[in-house]
Amino acid sequence: MDEPSVGGAPAEDPRPTEPAPASPPDEVEAAPYEAASEQGPVFDAEPGAATPPPPKAGETSWATACHLSTLSSFIFTPVVGVLAPLGVWYLFRRDDPFVERAGKEAFNFQVNLLLWGLVGLVLCLTCILSPLGLVLLGGALIANLVLTAVAAVRTSSGEDYRYPFTIRFLD
């Protein structure tokens, strides 16, 4: 109930009034491992570090070749899958920083796959752990096909791609 006021005027409510709701903040979508910047996605960048410029049209060919060259491990041996992106990276690393980043990433992923394959092979040679080794080998095979395809598509569109669950030997 309202309290009577002195002089016939209504009494003011002693409770503080709430300010009008502000407009909702703009939502920002960020992909994993990416930091927002004006020039595009930046991976593992230090605060204040210069961001590399995005590649121009037609400059993604050799970077895409770094990722696709890893599929040669299915034709030859897994060692060729490691050496192929390393060769493309070594030849074109000074000409284009985009190729340098893509080559290092493809090499690191292939070294990890080689290590996972060796561990799976050792597990397959044991009687008790052979099912685990087969699962690890199959997972490495599927990861190689799927993630290499994803990396090639993203790189051909001019994005940097970071393989998940990868130890980075070259950085």
PDB file of C-alpha atoms in Angstrom:
ATOM      1  CA  MET A   1       0.000   0.000   0.000  1.00  0.00           C
ATOM      2  CA  ASP A   2       1.122   3.538  -0.685  1.00  0.00           C
ATOM      3  CA  GLU A   3       2.073   5.565   2.320  1.00  0.00           C
ATOM      4  CA  PRO A   4       0.351   8.866   2.703  1.00  0.00           C
ATOM      5  CA  SER A   5       2.552  11.811   1.974  1.00  0.00           C
ATOM      6  CA  VAL A   6       2.791  15.176   3.575  1.00  0.00           C
ATOM      7  CA  GLY A   7       0.940  17.896   1.734  1.00  0.00           C
ATOM      8  CA  GLY A   8      -1.076  15.506  -0.447  1.00  0.00           C
ATOM      9  CA  ALA A   9       1.756  14.707  -2.921  1.00  0.00           C
ATOM     10  CA  PRO A  10       2.550  11.001  -3.480  1.00  0.00           C
ATOM     11  CA  ALA A  11       5.586   9.706  -1.573  1.00  0.00           C
ATOM     12  CA  GLU A  12       8.689   8.671  -3.499  1.00  0.00           C
ATOM     13  CA  ASP A  13       9.676   5.014  -3.462  1.00  0.00           C
ATOM     14  CA  PRO A  14      12.773   4.640  -1.220  1.00  0.00           C
ATOM     15  CA  ARG A  15      14.009   1.640  -3.252  1.00  0.00           C
ATOM     16  CA  PRO A  16      16.620   2.410  -5.928  1.00  0.00           C
ATOM     17  CA  THR A  17      15.369   2.154  -9.452  1.00  0.00           C
ATOM     18  CA  GLU A  18      17.055  -0.197 -11.899  1.00  0.00           C
ATOM     19  CA  PRO A  19      18.701   1.350 -14.946  1.00  0.00           C
ATOM     20  CA  ALA A  20      17.206   0.585 -18.327  1.00  0.00           C
ATOM     21  CA  PRO A  21      18.649  -2.594 -19.855  1.00  0.00           C
ATOM     22  CA  ALA A  22      21.495  -1.919 -22.266  1.00  0.00           C
ATOM     23  CA  SER A  23      21.518  -3.353 -25.740  1.00  0.00           C
ATOM     24  CA  PRO A  24      22.959  -6.885 -25.853  1.00  0.00           C
ATOM     25  CA  PRO A  25      26.663  -7.123 -26.736  1.00  0.00           C
ATOM     26  CA  ASP A  26      27.656  -8.245 -30.195  1.00  0.00           C
ATOM     27  CA  GLU A  27      28.360 -11.968 -30.321  1.00  0.00           C
ATOM     28  CA  VAL A  28      31.752 -13.013 -31.539  1.00  0.00           C
ATOM     29  CA  GLU A  29      32.329 -16.453 -33.015  1.00  0.00           C
ATOM     30  CA  ALA A  30      35.838 -17.801 -32.737  1.00  0.00           C
ATOM     31  CA  ALA A  31      37.040 -21.180 -33.893  1.00  0.00           C
ATOM     32  CA  PRO A  32      39.300 -23.236 -31.623  1.00  0.00           C
ATOM     33  CA  TYR A  33      42.968 -22.266 -31.597  1.00  0.00           C
ATOM     34  CA  GLU A  34      42.228 -18.948 -33.291  1.00  0.00           C
ATOM     35  CA  ALA A  35      42.476 -15.434 -31.957  1.00  0.00           C
ATOM     36  CA  ALA A  36      40.520 -12.652 -33.594  1.00  0.00           C
ATOM     37  CA  SER A  37      42.388  -9.977 -35.488  1.00  0.00           C
ATOM     38  CA  GLU A  38      41.651  -7.455 -38.183  1.00  0.00           C
ATOM     39  CA  GLN A  39      43.780  -9.349 -40.707  1.00  0.00           C
ATOM     40  CA  GLY A  40      42.362 -12.849 -40.207  1.00  0.00           C
ATOM     41  CA  PRO A  41      42.961 -15.820 -37.909  1.00  0.00           C
ATOM     42  CA  VAL A  42      46.162 -15.932 -35.907  1.00  0.00           C
ATOM     43  CA  PHE A  43      47.459 -19.101 -34.302  1.00  0.00           C
ATOM     44  CA  ASP A  44      49.330 -19.089 -31.015  1.00  0.00           C
ATOM     45  CA  ALA A  45      50.314 -15.452 -31.483  1.00  0.00           C
ATOM     46  CA  GLU A  46      51.908 -13.493 -28.696  1.00  0.00           C
ATOM     47  CA  PRO A  47      50.059 -10.325 -27.673  1.00  0.00           C
ATOM     48  CA  GLY A  48      51.211  -7.497 -29.902  1.00  0.00           C
ATOM     49  CA  ALA A  49      52.915  -9.835 -32.399  1.00  0.00           C
ATOM     50  CA  ALA A  50      52.610  -8.966 -36.067  1.00  0.00           C
ATOM     51  CA  THR A  51      50.133 -11.118 -37.929  1.00  0.00           C
ATOM     52  CA  PRO A  52      51.105 -12.610 -41.266  1.00  0.00           C
ATOM     53  CA  PRO A  53      49.246 -11.206 -44.248  1.00  0.00           C
ATOM     54  CA  PRO A  54      46.614 -13.441 -45.825  1.00  0.00           C
ATOM     55  CA  PRO A  55      47.720 -15.127 -49.050  1.00  0.00           C
ATOM     56  CA  LYS A  56      46.696 -13.617 -52.369  1.00  0.00           C
ATOM     57  CA  ALA A  57      44.731 -15.515 -54.967  1.00  0.00           C
ATOM     58  CA  GLY A  58      46.894 -18.202 -56.588  1.00  0.00           C
ATOM     59  CA  GLU A  59      49.455 -18.305 -53.771  1.00  0.00           C
ATOM     60  CA  THR A  60      47.871 -21.280 -52.050  1.00  0.00           C
ATOM     61  CA  SER A  61      48.962 -23.914 -54.597  1.00  0.00           C
ATOM     62  CA  TRP A  62      52.226 -24.957 -52.977  1.00  0.00           C
ATOM     63  CA  ALA A  63      50.743 -24.778 -49.486  1.00  0.00           C
ATOM     64  CA  THR A  64      47.969 -27.121 -50.599  1.00  0.00           C
ATOM     65  CA  ALA A  65      50.592 -29.343 -52.242  1.00  0.00           C
ATOM     66  CA  CYS A  66      52.339 -29.634 -48.860  1.00  0.00           C
ATOM     67  CA  HIS A  67      49.234 -31.190 -47.361  1.00  0.00           C
ATOM     68  CA  LEU A  68      48.305 -33.341 -50.364  1.00  0.00           C
ATOM     69  CA  SER A  69      51.856 -34.664 -50.765  1.00  0.00           C
ATOM     70  CA  THR A  70      51.379 -36.523 -47.495  1.00  0.00           C
ATOM     71  CA  LEU A  71      48.979 -38.888 -49.256  1.00  0.00           C
ATOM     72  CA  SER A  72      51.992 -40.349 -51.044  1.00  0.00           C
ATOM     73  CA  SER A  73      52.430 -42.474 -47.922  1.00  0.00           C
ATOM     74  CA  PHE A  74      49.562 -44.636 -49.218  1.00  0.00           C
ATOM     75  CA  ILE A  75      51.347 -45.253 -52.531  1.00  0.00           C
ATOM     76  CA  PHE A  76      54.919 -45.669 -51.303  1.00  0.00           C
ATOM     77  CA  THR A  77      55.946 -45.952 -47.657  1.00  0.00           C
ATOM     78  CA  PRO A  78      55.013 -43.877 -44.603  1.00  0.00           C
ATOM     79  CA  VAL A  79      58.511 -42.362 -44.648  1.00  0.00           C
ATOM     80  CA  VAL A  80      57.750 -40.796 -48.053  1.00  0.00           C
ATOM     81  CA  GLY A  81      54.642 -39.254 -46.474  1.00  0.00           C
ATOM     82  CA  VAL A  82      56.949 -37.510 -44.008  1.00  0.00           C
ATOM     83  CA  LEU A  83      59.613 -36.502 -46.536  1.00  0.00           C
ATOM     84  CA  ALA A  84      57.248 -35.149 -49.227  1.00  0.00           C
ATOM     85  CA  PRO A  85      55.907 -32.140 -47.257  1.00  0.00           C
ATOM     86  CA  LEU A  86      59.385 -31.585 -45.875  1.00  0.00           C
ATOM     87  CA  GLY A  87      60.726 -31.307 -49.447  1.00  0.00           C
ATOM     88  CA  VAL A  88      58.007 -28.865 -50.551  1.00  0.00           C
ATOM     89  CA  TRP A  89      58.539 -26.832 -47.390  1.00  0.00           C
ATOM     90  CA  TYR A  90      62.324 -26.749 -47.890  1.00  0.00           C
ATOM     91  CA  LEU A  91      62.070 -25.614 -51.513  1.00  0.00           C
ATOM     92  CA  PHE A  92      59.473 -22.856 -51.056  1.00  0.00           C
ATOM     93  CA  ARG A  93      59.784 -21.737 -47.423  1.00  0.00           C
ATOM     94  CA  ARG A  94      61.712 -18.545 -48.209  1.00  0.00           C
ATOM     95  CA  ASP A  95      59.427 -17.487 -51.044  1.00  0.00           C
ATOM     96  CA  ASP A  96      56.123 -17.592 -49.198  1.00  0.00           C
ATOM     97  CA  PRO A  97      55.421 -17.552 -45.437  1.00  0.00           C
ATOM     98  CA  PHE A  98      52.078 -19.295 -46.058  1.00  0.00           C
ATOM     99  CA  VAL A  99      53.893 -22.277 -47.609  1.00  0.00           C
ATOM    100  CA  GLU A 100      56.320 -22.259 -44.702  1.00  0.00           C
ATOM    101  CA  ARG A 101      53.516 -22.552 -42.135  1.00  0.00           C
ATOM    102  CA  ALA A 102      51.627 -25.187 -44.150  1.00  0.00           C
ATOM    103  CA  GLY A 103      54.756 -27.279 -44.744  1.00  0.00           C
ATOM    104  CA  LYS A 104      55.718 -27.302 -41.079  1.00  0.00           C
ATOM    105  CA  GLU A 105      52.210 -28.260 -40.056  1.00  0.00           C
ATOM    106  CA  ALA A 106      51.957 -31.098 -42.607  1.00  0.00           C
ATOM    107  CA  PHE A 107      55.412 -32.403 -41.615  1.00  0.00           C
ATOM    108  CA  ASN A 108      54.559 -32.337 -37.900  1.00  0.00           C
ATOM    109  CA  PHE A 109      51.316 -34.217 -38.467  1.00  0.00           C
ATOM    110  CA  GLN A 110      53.006 -36.886 -40.593  1.00  0.00           C
ATOM    111  CA  VAL A 111      55.728 -37.431 -37.993  1.00  0.00           C
ATOM    112  CA  ASN A 112      52.994 -37.885 -35.379  1.00  0.00           C
ATOM    113  CA  LEU A 113      51.170 -40.366 -37.624  1.00  0.00           C
ATOM    114  CA  LEU A 114      54.414 -42.271 -38.165  1.00  0.00           C
ATOM    115  CA  LEU A 115      54.934 -42.489 -34.401  1.00  0.00           C
ATOM    116  CA  TRP A 116      51.321 -43.580 -33.818  1.00  0.00           C
ATOM    117  CA  GLY A 117      51.759 -46.216 -36.523  1.00  0.00           C
ATOM    118  CA  LEU A 118      54.950 -47.551 -34.944  1.00  0.00           C
ATOM    119  CA  VAL A 119      53.292 -47.785 -31.535  1.00  0.00           C
ATOM    120  CA  GLY A 120      50.301 -49.547 -33.127  1.00  0.00           C
ATOM    121  CA  LEU A 121      52.623 -51.967 -34.919  1.00  0.00           C
ATOM    122  CA  VAL A 122      54.433 -52.824 -31.688  1.00  0.00           C
ATOM    123  CA  LEU A 123      51.099 -53.367 -29.957  1.00  0.00           C
ATOM    124  CA  CYS A 124      49.946 -55.625 -32.805  1.00  0.00           C
ATOM    125  CA  LEU A 125      53.025 -57.824 -32.289  1.00  0.00           C
ATOM    126  CA  THR A 126      51.991 -58.578 -28.726  1.00  0.00           C
ATOM    127  CA  CYS A 127      49.283 -61.167 -28.217  1.00  0.00           C
ATOM    128  CA  ILE A 128      47.301 -59.414 -25.514  1.00  0.00           C
ATOM    129  CA  LEU A 129      47.378 -55.845 -26.883  1.00  0.00           C
ATOM    130  CA  SER A 130      46.956 -56.610 -30.590  1.00  0.00           C
ATOM    131  CA  PRO A 131      43.303 -55.408 -30.694  1.00  0.00           C
ATOM    132  CA  LEU A 132      44.423 -52.085 -29.264  1.00  0.00           C
ATOM    133  CA  GLY A 133      47.183 -51.893 -31.879  1.00  0.00           C
ATOM    134  CA  LEU A 134      44.713 -52.563 -34.685  1.00  0.00           C
ATOM    135  CA  VAL A 135      42.431 -49.805 -33.401  1.00  0.00           C
ATOM    136  CA  LEU A 136      45.383 -47.393 -33.220  1.00  0.00           C
ATOM    137  CA  LEU A 137      46.531 -48.268 -36.753  1.00  0.00           C
ATOM    138  CA  GLY A 138      43.008 -47.910 -38.123  1.00  0.00           C
ATOM    139  CA  GLY A 139      42.523 -44.598 -36.341  1.00  0.00           C
ATOM    140  CA  ALA A 140      45.809 -43.260 -37.686  1.00  0.00           C
ATOM    141  CA  LEU A 141      44.837 -44.317 -41.211  1.00  0.00           C
ATOM    142  CA  ILE A 142      41.423 -42.645 -41.022  1.00  0.00           C
ATOM    143  CA  ALA A 143      42.887 -39.523 -39.378  1.00  0.00           C
ATOM    144  CA  ASN A 144      45.457 -39.274 -42.171  1.00  0.00           C
ATOM    145  CA  LEU A 145      42.816 -39.380 -44.897  1.00  0.00           C
ATOM    146  CA  VAL A 146      40.212 -37.146 -43.281  1.00  0.00           C
ATOM    147  CA  LEU A 147      42.430 -34.500 -41.705  1.00  0.00           C
ATOM    148  CA  THR A 148      44.657 -34.229 -44.787  1.00  0.00           C
ATOM    149  CA  ALA A 149      41.565 -33.608 -46.926  1.00  0.00           C
ATOM    150  CA  VAL A 150      40.289 -30.978 -44.483  1.00  0.00           C
ATOM    151  CA  ALA A 151      43.713 -29.302 -44.386  1.00  0.00           C
ATOM    152  CA  ALA A 152      43.965 -29.236 -48.184  1.00  0.00           C
ATOM    153  CA  VAL A 153      40.515 -27.675 -48.578  1.00  0.00           C
ATOM    154  CA  ARG A 154      41.113 -25.049 -45.906  1.00  0.00           C
ATOM    155  CA  THR A 155      44.573 -24.223 -47.212  1.00  0.00           C
ATOM    156  CA  SER A 156      43.325 -23.883 -50.779  1.00  0.00           C
ATOM    157  CA  SER A 157      40.837 -21.283 -49.543  1.00  0.00           C
ATOM    158  CA  GLY A 158      43.651 -19.300 -47.899  1.00  0.00           C
ATOM    159  CA  GLU A 159      43.222 -20.339 -44.255  1.00  0.00           C
ATOM    160  CA  ASP A 160      45.950 -21.606 -41.971  1.00  0.00           C
ATOM    161  CA  TYR A 161      45.093 -25.087 -40.714  1.00  0.00           C
ATOM    162  CA  ARG A 162      46.359 -26.641 -37.503  1.00  0.00           C
ATOM    163  CA  TYR A 163      46.060 -30.409 -37.159  1.00  0.00           C
ATOM    164  CA  PRO A 164      44.541 -31.422 -33.807  1.00  0.00           C
ATOM    165  CA  PHE A 165      46.385 -33.588 -31.275  1.00  0.00           C
ATOM    166  CA  THR A 166      49.755 -32.935 -32.900  1.00  0.00           C
ATOM    167  CA  ILE A 167      53.132 -32.522 -31.260  1.00  0.00           C
ATOM    168  CA  ARG A 168      54.905 -29.760 -33.137  1.00  0.00           C
ATOM    169  CA  PHE A 169      58.530 -30.708 -33.796  1.00  0.00           C
ATOM    170  CA  LEU A 170      59.032 -27.846 -36.248  1.00  0.00           C
ATOM    171  CA  ASP A 171      57.474 -24.608 -35.102  1.00  0.00           C
TER     172      ASP A 171
END
